[in-house]
Short mmCIF file of C-alpha atoms in Angstrom, two decimals:
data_model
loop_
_atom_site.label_atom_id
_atom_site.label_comp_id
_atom_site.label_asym_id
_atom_site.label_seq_id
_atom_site.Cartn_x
_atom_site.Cartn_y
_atom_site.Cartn_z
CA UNK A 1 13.12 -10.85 5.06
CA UNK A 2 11.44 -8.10 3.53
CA UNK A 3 8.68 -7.81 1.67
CA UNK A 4 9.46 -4.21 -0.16
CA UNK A 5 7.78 -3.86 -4.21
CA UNK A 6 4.47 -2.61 -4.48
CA UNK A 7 3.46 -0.33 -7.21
CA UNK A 8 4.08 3.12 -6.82
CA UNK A 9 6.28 2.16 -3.57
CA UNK A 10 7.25 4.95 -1.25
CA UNK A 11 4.90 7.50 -3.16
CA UNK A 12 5.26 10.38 -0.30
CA UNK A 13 8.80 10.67 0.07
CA UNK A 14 9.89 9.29 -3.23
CA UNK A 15 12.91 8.03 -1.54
CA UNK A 16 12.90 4.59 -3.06
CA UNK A 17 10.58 4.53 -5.80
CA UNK A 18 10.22 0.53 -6.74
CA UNK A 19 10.89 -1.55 -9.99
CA UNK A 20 7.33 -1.85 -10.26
CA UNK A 21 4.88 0.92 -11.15
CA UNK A 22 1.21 1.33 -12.26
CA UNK A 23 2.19 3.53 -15.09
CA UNK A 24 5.68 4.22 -16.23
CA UNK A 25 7.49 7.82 -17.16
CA UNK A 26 9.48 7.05 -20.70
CA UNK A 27 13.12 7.33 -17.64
CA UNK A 28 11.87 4.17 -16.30
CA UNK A 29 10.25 5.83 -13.03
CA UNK A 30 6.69 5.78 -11.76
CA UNK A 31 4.16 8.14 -13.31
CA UNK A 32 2.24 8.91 -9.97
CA UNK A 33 0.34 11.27 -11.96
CA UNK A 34 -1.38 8.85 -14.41
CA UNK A 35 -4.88 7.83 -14.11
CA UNK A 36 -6.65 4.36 -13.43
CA UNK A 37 -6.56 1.72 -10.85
CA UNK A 38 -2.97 -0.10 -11.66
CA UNK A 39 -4.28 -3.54 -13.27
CA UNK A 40 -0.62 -3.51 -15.30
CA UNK A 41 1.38 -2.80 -11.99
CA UNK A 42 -0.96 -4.81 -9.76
CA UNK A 43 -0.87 -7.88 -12.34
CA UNK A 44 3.38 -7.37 -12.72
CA UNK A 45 3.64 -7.09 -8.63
CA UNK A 46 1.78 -10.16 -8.18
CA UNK A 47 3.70 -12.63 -10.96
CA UNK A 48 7.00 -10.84 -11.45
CA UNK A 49 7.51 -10.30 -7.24
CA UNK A 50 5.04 -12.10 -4.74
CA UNK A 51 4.48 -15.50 -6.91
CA UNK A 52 7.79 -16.19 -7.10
CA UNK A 53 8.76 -15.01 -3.66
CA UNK A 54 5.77 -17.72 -3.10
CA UNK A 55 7.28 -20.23 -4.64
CA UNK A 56 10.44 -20.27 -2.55
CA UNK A 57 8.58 -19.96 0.77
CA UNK A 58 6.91 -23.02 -0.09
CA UNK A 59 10.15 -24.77 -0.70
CA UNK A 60 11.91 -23.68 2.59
CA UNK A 61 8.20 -23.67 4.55
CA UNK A 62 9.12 -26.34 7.68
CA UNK A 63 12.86 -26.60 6.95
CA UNK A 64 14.40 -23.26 8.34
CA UNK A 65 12.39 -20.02 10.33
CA UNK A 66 11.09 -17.21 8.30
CA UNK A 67 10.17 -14.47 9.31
CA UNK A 68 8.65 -11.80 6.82
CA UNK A 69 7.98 -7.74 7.07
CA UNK A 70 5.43 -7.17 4.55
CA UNK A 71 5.51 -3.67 2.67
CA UNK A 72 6.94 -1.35 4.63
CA UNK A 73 6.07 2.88 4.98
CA UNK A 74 3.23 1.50 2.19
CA UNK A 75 0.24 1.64 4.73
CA UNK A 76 0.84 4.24 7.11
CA UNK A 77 1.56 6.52 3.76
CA UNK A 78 -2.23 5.76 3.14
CA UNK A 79 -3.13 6.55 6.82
CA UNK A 80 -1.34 10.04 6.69
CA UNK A 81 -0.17 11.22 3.49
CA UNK A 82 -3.49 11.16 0.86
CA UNK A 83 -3.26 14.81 0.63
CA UNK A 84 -0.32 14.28 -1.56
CA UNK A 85 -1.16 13.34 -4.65
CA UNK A 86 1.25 10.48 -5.07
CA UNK A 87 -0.01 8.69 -2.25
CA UNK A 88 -4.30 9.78 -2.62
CA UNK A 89 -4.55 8.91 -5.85
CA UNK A 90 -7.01 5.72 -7.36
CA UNK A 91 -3.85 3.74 -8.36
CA UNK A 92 -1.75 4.21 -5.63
CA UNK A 93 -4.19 3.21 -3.34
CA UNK A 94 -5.47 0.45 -5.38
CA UNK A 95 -2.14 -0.57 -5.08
CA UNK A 96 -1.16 -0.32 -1.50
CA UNK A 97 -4.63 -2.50 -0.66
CA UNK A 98 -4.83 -4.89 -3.13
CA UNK A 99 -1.48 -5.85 -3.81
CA UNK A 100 -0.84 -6.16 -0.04
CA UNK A 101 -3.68 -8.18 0.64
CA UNK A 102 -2.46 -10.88 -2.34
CA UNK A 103 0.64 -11.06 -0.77
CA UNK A 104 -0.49 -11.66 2.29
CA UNK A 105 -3.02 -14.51 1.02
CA UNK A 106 -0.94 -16.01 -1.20
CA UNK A 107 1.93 -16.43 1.44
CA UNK A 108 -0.69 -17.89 3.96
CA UNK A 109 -2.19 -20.21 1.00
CA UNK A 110 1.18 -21.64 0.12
CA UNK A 111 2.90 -21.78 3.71
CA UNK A 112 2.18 -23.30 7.19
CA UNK A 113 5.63 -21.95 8.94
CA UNK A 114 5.83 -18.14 7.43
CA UNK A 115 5.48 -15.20 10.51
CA UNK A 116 4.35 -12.17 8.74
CA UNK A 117 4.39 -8.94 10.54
CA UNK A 118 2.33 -5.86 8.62
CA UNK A 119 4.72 -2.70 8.72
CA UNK A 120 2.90 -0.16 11.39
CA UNK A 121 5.71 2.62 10.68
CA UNK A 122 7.01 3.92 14.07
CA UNK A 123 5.34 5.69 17.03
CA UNK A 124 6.02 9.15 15.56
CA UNK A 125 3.91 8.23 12.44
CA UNK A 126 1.35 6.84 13.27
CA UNK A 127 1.21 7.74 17.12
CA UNK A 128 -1.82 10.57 15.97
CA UNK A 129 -5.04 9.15 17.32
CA UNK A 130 -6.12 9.99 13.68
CA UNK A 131 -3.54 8.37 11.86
CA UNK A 132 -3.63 4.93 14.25
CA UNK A 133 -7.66 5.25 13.68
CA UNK A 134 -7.53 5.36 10.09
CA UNK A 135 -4.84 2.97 9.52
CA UNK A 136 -6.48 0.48 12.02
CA UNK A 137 -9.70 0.51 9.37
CA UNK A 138 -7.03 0.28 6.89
CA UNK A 139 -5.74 -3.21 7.91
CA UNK A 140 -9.35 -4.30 8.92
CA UNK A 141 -10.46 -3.58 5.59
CA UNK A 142 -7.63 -5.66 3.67
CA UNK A 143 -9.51 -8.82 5.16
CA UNK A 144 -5.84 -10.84 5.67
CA UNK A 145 -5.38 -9.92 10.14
CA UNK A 146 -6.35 -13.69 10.55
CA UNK A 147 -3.00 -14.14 8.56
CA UNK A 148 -0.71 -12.36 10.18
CA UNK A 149 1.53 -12.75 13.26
CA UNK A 150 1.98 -9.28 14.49
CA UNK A 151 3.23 -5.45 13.58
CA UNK A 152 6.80 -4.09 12.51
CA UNK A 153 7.78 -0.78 13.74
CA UNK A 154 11.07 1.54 13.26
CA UNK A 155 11.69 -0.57 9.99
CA UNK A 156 12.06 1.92 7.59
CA UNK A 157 12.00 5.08 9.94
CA UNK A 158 13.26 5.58 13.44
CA UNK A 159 11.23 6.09 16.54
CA UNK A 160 13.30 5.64 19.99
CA UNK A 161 11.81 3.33 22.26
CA UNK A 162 11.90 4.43 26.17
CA UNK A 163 10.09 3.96 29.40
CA UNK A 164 6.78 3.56 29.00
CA UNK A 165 4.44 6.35 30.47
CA UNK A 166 1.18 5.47 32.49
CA UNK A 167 -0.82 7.47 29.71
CA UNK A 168 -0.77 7.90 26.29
CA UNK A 169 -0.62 12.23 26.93
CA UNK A 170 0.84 11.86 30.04
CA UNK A 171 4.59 13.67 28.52
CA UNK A 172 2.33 16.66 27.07
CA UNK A 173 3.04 19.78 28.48
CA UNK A 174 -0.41 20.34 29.80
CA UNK A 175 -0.38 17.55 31.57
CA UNK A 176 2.98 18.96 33.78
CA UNK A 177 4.70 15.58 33.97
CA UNK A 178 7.98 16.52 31.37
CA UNK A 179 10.81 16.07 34.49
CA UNK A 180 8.96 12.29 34.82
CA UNK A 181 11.91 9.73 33.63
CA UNK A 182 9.10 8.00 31.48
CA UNK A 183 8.98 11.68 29.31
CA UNK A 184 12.92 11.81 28.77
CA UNK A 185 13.09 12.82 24.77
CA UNK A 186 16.45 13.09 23.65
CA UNK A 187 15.70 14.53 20.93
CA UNK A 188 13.02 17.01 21.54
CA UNK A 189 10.00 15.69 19.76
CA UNK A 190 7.69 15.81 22.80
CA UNK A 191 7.22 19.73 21.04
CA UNK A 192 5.24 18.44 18.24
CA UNK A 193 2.70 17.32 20.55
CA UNK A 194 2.36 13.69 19.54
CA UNK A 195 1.43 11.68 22.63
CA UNK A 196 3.23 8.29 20.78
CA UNK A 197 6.64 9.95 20.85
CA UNK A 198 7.51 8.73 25.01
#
């Protein structure tokens, strides 16, 4: 299952703004613009969504597998995209942290059985030695790794998965390995010089 409601979800591409917000425009949508550090939208995530998803993990916990992907895009959009307002600003990032790390608690409190795996985006996202830097210190500082079973990637994007390479930059056209079967890129992202996309 997914885990998919923070507040302010999705704040860089907008594509599927949640139900829940930290401040609402009168249409119903989120107000990324509004100031403060989303008590209202934390305090509605946490009993409207993750308490009662909670409650029926703890009813199934032992009986049948579950498997959960907690929050995904929400992370990695705080490892590359805090230039953008949506995304940088004190709620959303309150947010993102705090109602991630409840979720993951209070699904580890209440369970014995429940694999969570943390949504790492795909390759192409977070393949930057910057971006996988920043979003490792991300997940460090959320305090909940002990909790959780592994990573998700290509959940909500796409990255293709091929032959692995000996090197991370071994496919970058400096290092004059492109006609190596390990560097095949179908669709011609090697260009943008991320080492994570082969």
């Amino acid at each position: 299952f997914i885990v998919y409601d923070l507040p302010n979800r999705d704040c860089h591409a907008k594509a599927s703004n949640g139900e829940v917000c930290c401040s609402y425009l009168p249409n119903g949508r989120c107000n990324y613009g509004a100031p403060g550090t989303c008590e209202a939208g934390l305090a509605e995530y946490k009993a409207e969504y993750i308490d009662k998803i909670v409650k029926v993990l703890r009813k199934y916990d032992g009986k049948v597998p579950i498997v959960l992907v907690i929050e995904p895009d929400s992370l990695p959009n705080l490892s590359t995209n805090r230039a953008d307002p949506r995304c940088g600003n004190d709620a959303t990032v309150t947010a993102y942290k705090e109602g991630i790390a409840y979720a993951v608690r209070s699904i580890a409190e209440a369970t014995q059985h429940v694999a969570m795996y943390l949504d790492a985006g795909h390759g192409g996202w977070l393949g930057w030695k910057d971006n996988m830097k920043d979003f490792v210190a991300t997940v460090s500082g959320l305090g909940v790794a002990q909790h959780l079973r592994g990573f998700a990637s290509n959940v909500a994007g796409y990255q293709a998965l091929g032959e692995m390479c000996p090197e991370y930059d071994w496919c970058l056209p400096s290092q004059q390995h492109s006609a190596d079967s390990c560097c095949y890129d179908p669709c011609g992202l090697s260009s943008e010089w991320n080492p994570s996309q082969n």
